[in-house]
Amino acid sequence: MRALTFHGKGRIKCEDVPEPKIEAAGDVVIKVTSCAICGSDLHIYNGVMPHMHHGDVLGHETMGEVVEAGSDVTKLRVGDRVVVPFSIACGECFFCKRGLFSGCERSNPDSDVARKYWMNSPAGLFGYSHMLGGYAGGQAEYLRVPYADVGPIKVPEGMTDDQALFLSDIFPTGYMAAEHCDIRQGDTIAVWGCGPVGQMAIRSAFLLGAERVFAIDCVAERLTMAAEAGAHCINFRDCDVVEVLLDKTRGRGADGCIDAVGTEPDAMTSIDAMVDQVKVATYVGTDRPVVLRQAIHACRNWGVVSVVGVYGGYIDKLPFGSAMNRGITIRTGQTPVQRYMPLLLNHIEEGRFDPTFVITHKGKLEDGPDLYRAFRDKLGGCVKVVLQP
Ligand code: NAD
Ligand code: ZN
Ligand code: ZN
């Protein structure tokens, strides 16, 4: 079958790989009808994610039709149309029982590798290295889905792929980012990053009752998309973001600050961002946390800093004194997608949320290498890419 594979920093190929098979009685195999490229895939593409092997199949935002089901699968049948959460979860362990699926303690066979970095292991993820399970990803014609009774959710008849696909990741992730802010009517929320995740967070913040949302980025088309949702835009290249936010909130700061950027911010964001860049390039540092610093500084006393942008290691020069003395809560996590899927599917069905607005580019798997580049370099107004194998 055809699939997008990793071949080192900046090199992705569309090539033939073996088709996946049922490996455990709880698996299904799906024929992929739509899949997407995520900002998290860019960390792999940019060579930031360790433990990737040449030829690894990429992708974790995938949906399709069940073509084969293991003997223990009870909830799905051949022919069902499903969307698959990016986090793989057993459904039975300590964390899964509490709904914290992205903390599953059984789904990452590489947990010993993850422990070397993080002392403990999160769940396995599709297409996301030999530190998080070594699972083949879903930017391919077929995908093996383990724990099929726990992860995939059936797509109602009449709902299009474009409507359902983002239940796999970015809609739940943006929604969780906003939910973590404990939004009350009248609140002001600031969102750093107007990529696909930031866009979902902005609209979710309004859905949850925010009165004002500030959207921060430097890419014109992305800021325009945020403005279309009703957000006030701040171009971080033109001003001091923290000063602007304090100014707009009577000096208090935003009630909730969402980091939807993570470890790879624009290197020209600020002087400290440039210093971070040098530290990472010379292996003196692991992450580039300029957005996290700004989010803490721009957050009001007792507000929430909600982090969904991905970080990998140790954070330097974090203003933790500011956070501690002012009572700021920091919430974060890989999204336990399974927990949000039924609610958000309902929001789509009932017309309260239409995630299709974010799609700007479509193609076949063969277009994947070019579209990865377009997404990374934000060419031609690219915000979100959907591939149809
Ligand atoms: P993306 O790369 O398309 O978006 C990032 C955006 O941040 C870009 O538009 C960029 O211009 C902007 N940006 C760069 N520097 C900035 C700065 N200093 N201030 C404000 N904005 C800045 O990616 P995406 O798909 O939207 O994903 C965003 C982040 O969320 C990534 O780190 C991704 O790995 C992460 N993510 C996390 C989860 C999770 O479960 N927690 C799930 C999906 C994605
Ligand atoms: Zn993702
Ligand atoms: Zn589990």
GROMACS .gro file of C-alpha atoms and ligand atoms in nm:
model
  435
    1MET     CA    1   0.000   0.000   0.000
    2ARG     CA    2   0.101   0.366  -0.035
    3ALA     CA    3   0.199   0.560   0.279
    4LEU     CA    4   0.388   0.871   0.387
    5THR     CA    5   0.715   0.775   0.550
    6PHE     CA    6   0.989   0.957   0.741
    7HIS     CA    7   1.345   0.964   0.606
    8GLY     CA    8   1.524   1.213   0.826
    9LYS     CA    9   1.478   1.583   0.892
   10GLY     CA   10   1.277   1.748   0.616
   11ARG     CA   11   1.245   1.427   0.410
   12ILE     CA   12   0.911   1.260   0.367
   13LYS     CA   13   0.833   1.011   0.093
   14CYS     CA   14   0.518   0.859  -0.044
   15GLU     CA   15   0.615   0.496  -0.098
   16ASP     CA   16   0.500   0.134  -0.090
   17VAL     CA   17   0.501  -0.034   0.251
   18PRO     CA   18   0.350  -0.365   0.370
   19GLU     CA   19  -0.022  -0.353   0.450
   20PRO     CA   20  -0.107  -0.376   0.821
   21LYS     CA   21  -0.263  -0.694   0.957
   22ILE     CA   22  -0.467  -0.782   1.264
   23GLU     CA   23  -0.205  -0.851   1.536
   24ALA     CA   24  -0.428  -0.887   1.843
   25ALA     CA   25  -0.787  -0.997   1.887
   26GLY     CA   26  -0.891  -0.642   1.984
   27ASP     CA   27  -0.759  -0.481   1.662
   28VAL     CA   28  -0.937  -0.360   1.354
   29VAL     CA   29  -0.786  -0.257   1.022
   30ILE     CA   30  -0.941   0.041   0.847
   31LYS     CA   31  -0.922   0.155   0.487
   32VAL     CA   32  -0.833   0.521   0.526
   33THR     CA   33  -1.068   0.764   0.353
   34SER     CA   34  -0.925   1.087   0.499
   35CYS     CA   35  -0.623   1.182   0.707
   36ALA     CA   36  -0.463   1.512   0.804
   37ILE     CA   37  -0.122   1.662   0.874
   38CYS     CA   38  -0.084   1.802   1.228
   39GLY     CA   39   0.149   2.059   1.382
   40SER     CA   40   0.280   1.767   1.588
   41ASP     CA   41   0.390   1.598   1.263
   42LEU     CA   42   0.600   1.908   1.198
   43HIS     CA   43   0.806   1.836   1.512
   44ILE     CA   44   0.895   1.504   1.344
   45TYR     CA   45   0.948   1.667   1.003
   46ASN     CA   46   1.179   1.927   1.164
   47GLY     CA   47   1.385   1.653   1.329
   48VAL     CA   48   1.292   1.761   1.683
   49MET     CA   49   1.124   1.432   1.780
   50PRO     CA   50   1.377   1.164   1.882
   51HIS     CA   51   1.354   0.789   1.818
   52MET     CA   52   1.214   0.812   1.468
   53HIS     CA   53   1.341   0.545   1.228
   54HIS     CA   54   1.381   0.569   0.852
   55GLY     CA   55   1.067   0.436   0.686
   56ASP     CA   56   0.834   0.495   0.983
   57VAL     CA   57   0.478   0.555   0.862
   58LEU     CA   58   0.351   0.896   0.979
   59GLY     CA   59   0.012   1.033   1.078
   60HIS     CA   60  -0.228   1.033   1.370
   61GLU     CA   61  -0.538   1.213   1.243
   62THR     CA   62  -0.721   0.945   1.051
   63MET     CA   63  -1.063   0.808   0.965
   64GLY     CA   64  -1.194   0.537   0.738
   65GLU     CA   65  -1.392   0.219   0.695
   66VAL     CA   66  -1.340  -0.101   0.895
   67VAL     CA   67  -1.226  -0.376   0.656
   68GLU     CA   68  -1.121  -0.640   0.910
   69ALA     CA   69  -1.198  -0.694   1.278
   70GLY     CA   70  -1.026  -0.912   1.540
   71SER     CA   71  -1.227  -1.182   1.716
   72ASP     CA   72  -1.262  -0.985   2.045
   73VAL     CA   73  -1.399  -0.668   1.887
   74THR     CA   74  -1.763  -0.620   1.986
   75LYS     CA   75  -1.846  -0.256   1.909
   76LEU     CA   76  -1.738  -0.236   1.546
   77ARG     CA   77  -1.810  -0.437   1.233
   78VAL     CA   78  -1.669  -0.455   0.886
   79GLY     CA   79  -1.817  -0.166   0.690
   80ASP     CA   80  -1.847   0.078   0.983
   81ARG     CA   81  -1.716   0.430   0.921
   82VAL     CA   82  -1.500   0.544   1.210
   83VAL     CA   83  -1.273   0.827   1.321
   84VAL     CA   84  -0.970   0.724   1.527
   85PRO     CA   85  -0.829   0.914   1.831
   86PHE     CA   86  -0.454   0.985   1.808
   87SER     CA   87  -0.392   0.853   2.159
   88ILE     CA   88  -0.408   0.474   2.192
   89ALA     CA   89  -0.575   0.348   2.510
   90CYS     CA   90  -0.659   0.008   2.657
   91GLY     CA   91  -0.978   0.120   2.833
   92GLU     CA   92  -0.907  -0.087   3.145
   93CYS     CA   93  -0.601   0.044   3.327
   94PHE     CA   94  -0.586   0.288   3.623
   95PHE     CA   95  -0.581   0.593   3.392
   96CYS     CA   96  -0.828   0.473   3.130
   97LYS     CA   97  -1.082   0.395   3.403
   98ARG     CA   98  -1.055   0.758   3.512
   99GLY     CA   99  -1.104   0.886   3.157
  100LEU     CA  100  -0.738   0.993   3.134
  101PHE     CA  101  -0.681   0.792   2.816
  102SER     CA  102  -0.362   0.967   2.706
  103GLY     CA  103  -0.204   0.842   3.028
  104CYS     CA  104  -0.284   0.476   2.947
  105GLU     CA  105  -0.022   0.255   3.110
  106ARG     CA  106  -0.062  -0.036   2.871
  107SER     CA  107  -0.060   0.105   2.521
  108ASN     CA  108   0.304   0.211   2.497
  109PRO     CA  109   0.532  -0.090   2.439
  110ASP     CA  110   0.826   0.155   2.441
  111SER     CA  111   0.749   0.277   2.791
  112ASP     CA  112   1.106   0.204   2.905
  113VAL     CA  113   1.234   0.456   2.648
  114ALA     CA  114   0.976   0.717   2.753
  115ARG     CA  115   1.074   0.666   3.119
  116LYS     CA  116   1.433   0.763   3.044
  117TYR     CA  117   1.307   1.107   2.944
  118TRP     CA  118   1.002   1.161   3.160
  119MET     CA  119   1.032   0.920   3.459
  120ASN     CA  120   0.701   0.770   3.353
  121SER     CA  121   0.532   0.692   3.025
  122PRO     CA  122   0.221   0.836   2.863
  123ALA     CA  123   0.001   0.639   2.619
  124GLY     CA  124   0.125   0.515   2.284
  125LEU     CA  125   0.043   0.734   1.983
  126PHE     CA  126  -0.002   0.652   1.615
  127GLY     CA  127   0.292   0.742   1.393
  128TYR     CA  128   0.487   0.911   1.669
  129SER     CA  129   0.825   0.744   1.721
  130HIS     CA  130   0.976   0.443   1.894
  131MET     CA  131   0.942   0.625   2.223
  132LEU     CA  132   0.562   0.628   2.202
  133GLY     CA  133   0.490   0.279   2.077
  134GLY     CA  134   0.637   0.256   1.728
  135TYR     CA  135   0.284   0.227   1.587
  136ALA     CA  136   0.250   0.279   1.213
  137GLY     CA  137   0.056   0.597   1.141
  138GLY     CA  138  -0.254   0.673   0.940
  139GLN     CA  139  -0.120   0.883   0.652
  140ALA     CA  140  -0.157   0.564   0.452
  141GLU     CA  141  -0.410   0.356   0.263
  142TYR     CA  142  -0.471   0.127   0.562
  143LEU     CA  143  -0.424   0.159   0.939
  144ARG     CA  144  -0.420  -0.102   1.215
  145VAL     CA  145  -0.614   0.026   1.515
  146PRO     CA  146  -0.542  -0.151   1.847
  147TYR     CA  147  -0.802  -0.157   2.129
  148ALA     CA  148  -1.071  -0.094   1.869
  149ASP     CA  149  -1.353  -0.114   2.124
  150VAL     CA  150  -1.202   0.180   2.314
  151GLY     CA  151  -1.072   0.424   2.054
  152PRO     CA  152  -1.260   0.469   1.728
  153ILE     CA  153  -1.604   0.625   1.727
  154LYS     CA  154  -1.866   0.555   1.459
  155VAL     CA  155  -1.948   0.845   1.229
  156PRO     CA  156  -2.321   0.905   1.187
  157GLU     CA  157  -2.469   0.867   0.840
  158GLY     CA  158  -2.482   1.194   0.655
  159MET     CA  159  -2.178   1.341   0.832
  160THR     CA  160  -1.894   1.409   0.587
  161ASP     CA  161  -1.531   1.311   0.638
  162ASP     CA  162  -1.437   1.680   0.658
  163GLN     CA  163  -1.684   1.729   0.944
  164ALA     CA  164  -1.572   1.422   1.141
  165LEU     CA  165  -1.196   1.396   1.078
  166PHE     CA  166  -1.079   1.652   1.333
  167LEU     CA  167  -1.243   1.460   1.618
  168SER     CA  168  -0.922   1.254   1.595
  169ASP     CA  169  -0.715   1.534   1.748
  170ILE     CA  170  -0.732   1.908   1.685
  171PHE     CA  171  -1.096   1.969   1.778
  172PRO     CA  172  -1.069   1.784   2.115
  173THR     CA  173  -0.726   1.942   2.171
  174GLY     CA  174  -0.847   2.297   2.109
  175TYR     CA  175  -1.157   2.227   2.314
  176MET     CA  176  -0.956   2.086   2.606
  177ALA     CA  177  -0.727   2.389   2.591
  178ALA     CA  178  -1.029   2.615   2.637
  179GLU     CA  179  -1.204   2.389   2.890
  180HIS     CA  180  -0.891   2.392   3.106
  181CYS     CA  181  -0.934   2.771   3.140
  182ASP     CA  182  -1.255   2.721   3.344
  183ILE     CA  183  -1.420   2.994   3.139
  184ARG     CA  184  -1.697   3.200   3.297
  185GLN     CA  185  -1.930   3.436   3.113
  186GLY     CA  186  -1.747   3.759   3.041
  187ASP     CA  187  -1.397   3.611   3.053
  188THR     CA  188  -1.106   3.719   2.836
  189ILE     CA  189  -0.896   3.441   2.685
  190ALA     CA  190  -0.566   3.485   2.501
  191VAL     CA  191  -0.455   3.221   2.250
  192TRP     CA  192  -0.094   3.204   2.128
  193GLY     CA  193  -0.073   3.035   1.789
  194CYS     CA  194  -0.341   3.047   1.518
  195GLY     CA  195  -0.250   2.717   1.360
  196PRO     CA  196  -0.520   2.450   1.343
  197VAL     CA  197  -0.509   2.386   1.719
  198GLY     CA  198  -0.523   2.756   1.807
  199GLN     CA  199  -0.815   2.803   1.566
  200MET     CA  200  -1.010   2.525   1.740
  201ALA     CA  201  -0.920   2.671   2.081
  202ILE     CA  202  -1.043   3.019   1.981
  203ARG     CA  203  -1.381   2.889   1.864
  204SER     CA  204  -1.409   2.655   2.162
  205ALA     CA  205  -1.341   2.945   2.400
  206PHE     CA  206  -1.637   3.134   2.249
  207LEU     CA  207  -1.849   2.818   2.265
  208LEU     CA  208  -1.769   2.790   2.636
  209GLY     CA  209  -1.874   3.150   2.702
  210ALA     CA  210  -1.569   3.371   2.661
  211GLU     CA  211  -1.658   3.731   2.589
  212ARG     CA  212  -1.327   3.833   2.435
  213VAL     CA  213  -1.059   3.623   2.272
  214PHE     CA  214  -0.720   3.761   2.171
  215ALA     CA  215  -0.551   3.564   1.893
  216ILE     CA  216  -0.173   3.593   1.866
  217ASP     CA  217   0.033   3.497   1.559
  218CYS     CA  218   0.228   3.664   1.279
  219VAL     CA  219   0.075   3.490   0.976
  220ALA     CA  220  -0.182   3.715   0.809
  221GLU     CA  221  -0.417   3.442   0.679
  222ARG     CA  222  -0.422   3.270   1.015
  223LEU     CA  223  -0.500   3.594   1.198
  224THR     CA  224  -0.776   3.664   0.946
  225MET     CA  225  -0.926   3.321   1.010
  226ALA     CA  226  -0.920   3.398   1.384
  227ALA     CA  227  -1.082   3.737   1.325
  228GLU     CA  228  -1.361   3.564   1.130
  229ALA     CA  229  -1.446   3.382   1.453
  230GLY     CA  230  -1.466   3.715   1.636
  231ALA     CA  231  -1.118   3.723   1.791
  232HIS     CA  232  -0.909   4.039   1.833
  233CYS     CA  233  -0.577   3.986   1.657
  234ILE     CA  234  -0.229   4.062   1.787
  235ASN     CA  235   0.072   4.029   1.557
  236PHE     CA  236   0.361   3.939   1.789
  237ARG     CA  237   0.614   4.084   1.544
  238ASP     CA  238   0.460   4.430   1.574
  239CYS     CA  239   0.435   4.476   1.949
  240ASP     CA  240   0.509   4.352   2.298
  241VAL     CA  241   0.232   4.093   2.339
  242VAL     CA  242   0.236   4.097   2.719
  243GLU     CA  243   0.211   4.476   2.732
  244VAL     CA  244  -0.079   4.478   2.487
  245LEU     CA  245  -0.269   4.214   2.682
  246LEU     CA  246  -0.216   4.392   3.014
  247ASP     CA  247  -0.324   4.716   2.852
  248LYS     CA  248  -0.646   4.560   2.719
  249THR     CA  249  -0.736   4.408   3.056
  250ARG     CA  250  -0.693   4.711   3.284
  251GLY     CA  251  -0.348   4.591   3.380
  252ARG     CA  252  -0.480   4.263   3.524
  253GLY     CA  253  -0.405   4.013   3.249
  254ALA     CA  254  -0.622   3.760   3.070
  255ASP     CA  255  -0.837   3.515   3.268
  256GLY     CA  256  -0.700   3.227   3.065
  257CYS     CA  257  -0.388   3.204   2.849
  258ILE     CA  258  -0.361   2.920   2.598
  259ASP     CA  259  -0.025   2.810   2.455
  260ALA     CA  260  -0.107   2.649   2.119
  261VAL     CA  261   0.247   2.693   1.988
  262GLY     CA  262   0.481   2.475   2.195
  263THR     CA  263   0.849   2.412   2.159
  264GLU     CA  264   0.898   2.550   1.807
  265PRO     CA  265   0.796   2.917   1.815
  266ASP     CA  266   0.906   3.166   1.554
  267ALA     CA  267   1.274   3.230   1.633
  268MET     CA  268   1.224   3.603   1.573
  269THR     CA  269   0.958   3.632   1.845
  270SER     CA  270   1.191   3.811   2.089
  271ILE     CA  271   1.547   3.827   2.220
  272ASP     CA  272   1.488   3.544   2.465
  273ALA     CA  273   1.347   3.333   2.178
  274MET     CA  274   1.672   3.387   1.987
  275VAL     CA  275   1.875   3.286   2.292
  276ASP     CA  276   1.661   2.970   2.328
  277GLN     CA  277   1.724   2.891   1.961
  278VAL     CA  278   2.100   2.907   2.012
  279LYS     CA  279   2.080   2.696   2.329
  280VAL     CA  280   1.882   2.423   2.156
  281ALA     CA  281   2.108   2.429   1.849
  282THR     CA  282   2.415   2.383   2.072
  283TYR     CA  283   2.251   2.116   2.292
  284VAL     CA  284   2.262   2.341   2.599
  285GLY     CA  285   1.883   2.348   2.613
  286THR     CA  286   1.598   2.120   2.507
  287ASP     CA  287   1.302   2.354   2.452
  288ARG     CA  288   1.218   2.706   2.335
  289PRO     CA  289   0.953   2.821   2.584
  290VAL     CA  290   0.903   3.188   2.491
  291VAL     CA  291   0.526   3.151   2.459
  292LEU     CA  292   0.500   2.984   2.797
  293ARG     CA  293   0.688   3.275   2.955
  294GLN     CA  294   0.462   3.529   2.788
  295ALA     CA  295   0.150   3.334   2.882
  296ILE     CA  296   0.245   3.337   3.252
  297HIS     CA  297   0.329   3.707   3.244
  298ALA     CA  298   0.004   3.796   3.065
  299CYS     CA  299  -0.219   3.586   3.292
  300ARG     CA  300  -0.417   3.756   3.569
  301ASN     CA  301  -0.373   3.663   3.936
  302TRP     CA  302  -0.536   3.323   3.996
  303GLY     CA  303  -0.588   3.272   3.623
  304VAL     CA  304  -0.508   2.962   3.418
  305VAL     CA  305  -0.224   2.896   3.175
  306SER     CA  306  -0.340   2.612   2.953
  307VAL     CA  307  -0.065   2.442   2.755
  308VAL     CA  308  -0.145   2.216   2.460
  309GLY     CA  309   0.157   2.311   2.249
  310VAL     CA  310   0.404   2.023   2.275
  311TYR     CA  311   0.723   2.046   2.484
  312GLY     CA  312   0.988   1.777   2.514
  313GLY     CA  313   1.230   1.831   2.798
  314TYR     CA  314   1.347   2.095   3.043
  315ILE     CA  315   1.217   2.452   3.043
  316ASP     CA  316   1.472   2.729   3.108
  317LYS     CA  317   1.400   3.071   3.256
  318LEU     CA  318   1.037   3.000   3.333
  319PRO     CA  319   0.896   3.282   3.551
  320PHE     CA  320   0.771   3.037   3.809
  321GLY     CA  321   0.793   3.296   4.085
  322SER     CA  322   0.536   3.502   3.900
  323ALA     CA  323   0.312   3.198   3.864
  324MET     CA  324   0.347   3.087   4.227
  325ASN     CA  325   0.306   3.422   4.396
  326ARG     CA  326   0.007   3.514   4.181
  327GLY     CA  327  -0.172   3.182   4.219
  328ILE     CA  328  -0.163   3.079   3.854
  329THR     CA  329  -0.275   2.727   3.763
  330ILE     CA  330  -0.087   2.556   3.482
  331ARG     CA  331  -0.280   2.279   3.305
  332THR     CA  332  -0.149   2.070   3.021
  333GLY     CA  333  -0.149   1.730   2.851
  334GLN     CA  334  -0.169   1.523   2.541
  335THR     CA  335  -0.543   1.517   2.486
  336PRO     CA  336  -0.740   1.217   2.615
  337VAL     CA  337  -0.935   1.233   2.289
  338GLN     CA  338  -1.172   0.944   2.372
  339ARG     CA  339  -1.309   1.149   2.662
  340TYR     CA  340  -1.420   1.437   2.436
  341MET     CA  341  -1.536   1.253   2.124
  342PRO     CA  342  -1.904   1.189   2.209
  343LEU     CA  343  -1.967   1.547   2.329
  344LEU     CA  344  -1.790   1.709   2.035
  345LEU     CA  345  -1.950   1.475   1.782
  346ASN     CA  346  -2.281   1.596   1.922
  347HIS     CA  347  -2.175   1.961   1.885
  348ILE     CA  348  -2.101   1.893   1.516
  349GLU     CA  349  -2.426   1.700   1.460
  350GLU     CA  350  -2.635   1.973   1.622
  351GLY     CA  351  -2.461   2.245   1.422
  352ARG     CA  352  -2.306   2.420   1.721
  353PHE     CA  353  -1.955   2.373   1.583
  354ASP     CA  354  -1.835   2.325   1.226
  355PRO     CA  355  -1.467   2.225   1.222
  356THR     CA  356  -1.442   2.226   0.840
  357PHE     CA  357  -1.359   2.598   0.834
  358VAL     CA  358  -0.992   2.522   0.899
  359ILE     CA  359  -0.930   2.315   0.581
  360THR     CA  360  -0.735   2.511   0.320
  361HIS     CA  361  -0.557   2.236   0.125
  362LYS     CA  362  -0.650   1.890  -0.001
  363GLY     CA  363  -0.460   1.627  -0.192
  364LYS     CA  364  -0.376   1.261  -0.244
  365LEU     CA  365  -0.107   1.074  -0.049
  366GLU     CA  366   0.128   1.140  -0.341
  367ASP     CA  367   0.090   1.514  -0.273
  368GLY     CA  368   0.192   1.455   0.091
  369PRO     CA  369   0.561   1.557   0.068
  370ASP     CA  370   0.470   1.888  -0.104
  371LEU     CA  371   0.183   1.955   0.134
  372TYR     CA  372   0.404   1.891   0.440
  373ARG     CA  373   0.629   2.166   0.308
  374ALA     CA  374   0.337   2.399   0.235
  375PHE     CA  375   0.202   2.346   0.588
  376ARG     CA  376   0.540   2.398   0.756
  377ASP     CA  377   0.627   2.707   0.552
  378LYS     CA  378   0.268   2.839   0.553
  379LEU     CA  379   0.273   2.864   0.174
  380GLY     CA  380  -0.034   2.969  -0.020
  381GLY     CA  381  -0.237   3.043   0.292
  382CYS     CA  382  -0.200   2.684   0.414
  383VAL     CA  383  -0.363   2.627   0.753
  384LYS     CA  384  -0.479   2.265   0.746
  385VAL     CA  385  -0.411   1.985   0.501
  386VAL     CA  386  -0.644   1.690   0.442
  387LEU     CA  387  -0.526   1.393   0.235
  388GLN     CA  388  -0.762   1.145   0.070
  389PRO     CA  389  -0.574   0.824  -0.017
  390NAD     P1  390   0.113   2.495   1.368
  390NAD     O1  391   0.259   2.479   1.364
  390NAD     O2  392   0.039   2.500   1.240
  390NAD     O3  393   0.074   2.627   1.450
  390NAD     C1  394   0.160   2.698   1.535
  390NAD     C2  395   0.133   2.847   1.512
  390NAD     O4  396   0.206   2.922   1.611
  390NAD     C3  397   0.177   2.899   1.377
  390NAD     O5  398   0.069   2.962   1.311
  390NAD     C4  399   0.289   2.997   1.410
  390NAD     O6  400   0.296   3.107   1.321
  390NAD     C5  401   0.249   3.041   1.550
  390NAD     N1  402   0.356   3.100   1.631
  390NAD     C6  403   0.491   3.081   1.623
  390NAD     N2  404   0.554   3.154   1.716
  390NAD     C7  405   0.459   3.221   1.785
  390NAD     C8  406   0.462   3.313   1.892
  390NAD     N3  407   0.578   3.352   1.948
  390NAD     N4  408   0.345   3.364   1.939
  390NAD     C9  409   0.226   3.328   1.882
  390NAD     N5  410   0.217   3.239   1.779
  390NAD    C10  411   0.332   3.188   1.732
  390NAD     O7  412   0.061   2.376   1.458
  390NAD     P2  413  -0.081   2.325   1.519
  390NAD     O8  414  -0.125   2.208   1.441
  390NAD     O9  415  -0.176   2.435   1.537
  390NAD    O10  416  -0.029   2.273   1.659
  390NAD    C11  417   0.013   2.364   1.759
  390NAD    C12  418   0.084   2.292   1.872
  390NAD    O11  419  -0.007   2.202   1.936
  390NAD    C13  420   0.202   2.205   1.827
  390NAD    O12  421   0.306   2.213   1.924
  390NAD    C14  422   0.144   2.065   1.829
  390NAD    O13  423   0.242   1.967   1.846
  390NAD    C15  424   0.053   2.075   1.948
  390NAD     N6  425  -0.050   1.973   1.959
  390NAD    C16  426  -0.074   1.922   2.082
  390NAD    C17  427  -0.174   1.829   2.102
  390NAD    C18  428  -0.203   1.777   2.240
  390NAD    O14  429  -0.266   1.674   2.253
  390NAD     N7  430  -0.163   1.847   2.343
  390NAD    C19  431  -0.247   1.783   1.993
  390NAD    C20  432  -0.224   1.839   1.866
  390NAD    C21  433  -0.124   1.934   1.851
  391ZN      ZN  434  -0.195   1.601   1.616
  392ZN      ZN  435  -0.526   0.207   2.961
   0.00000   0.00000   0.00000
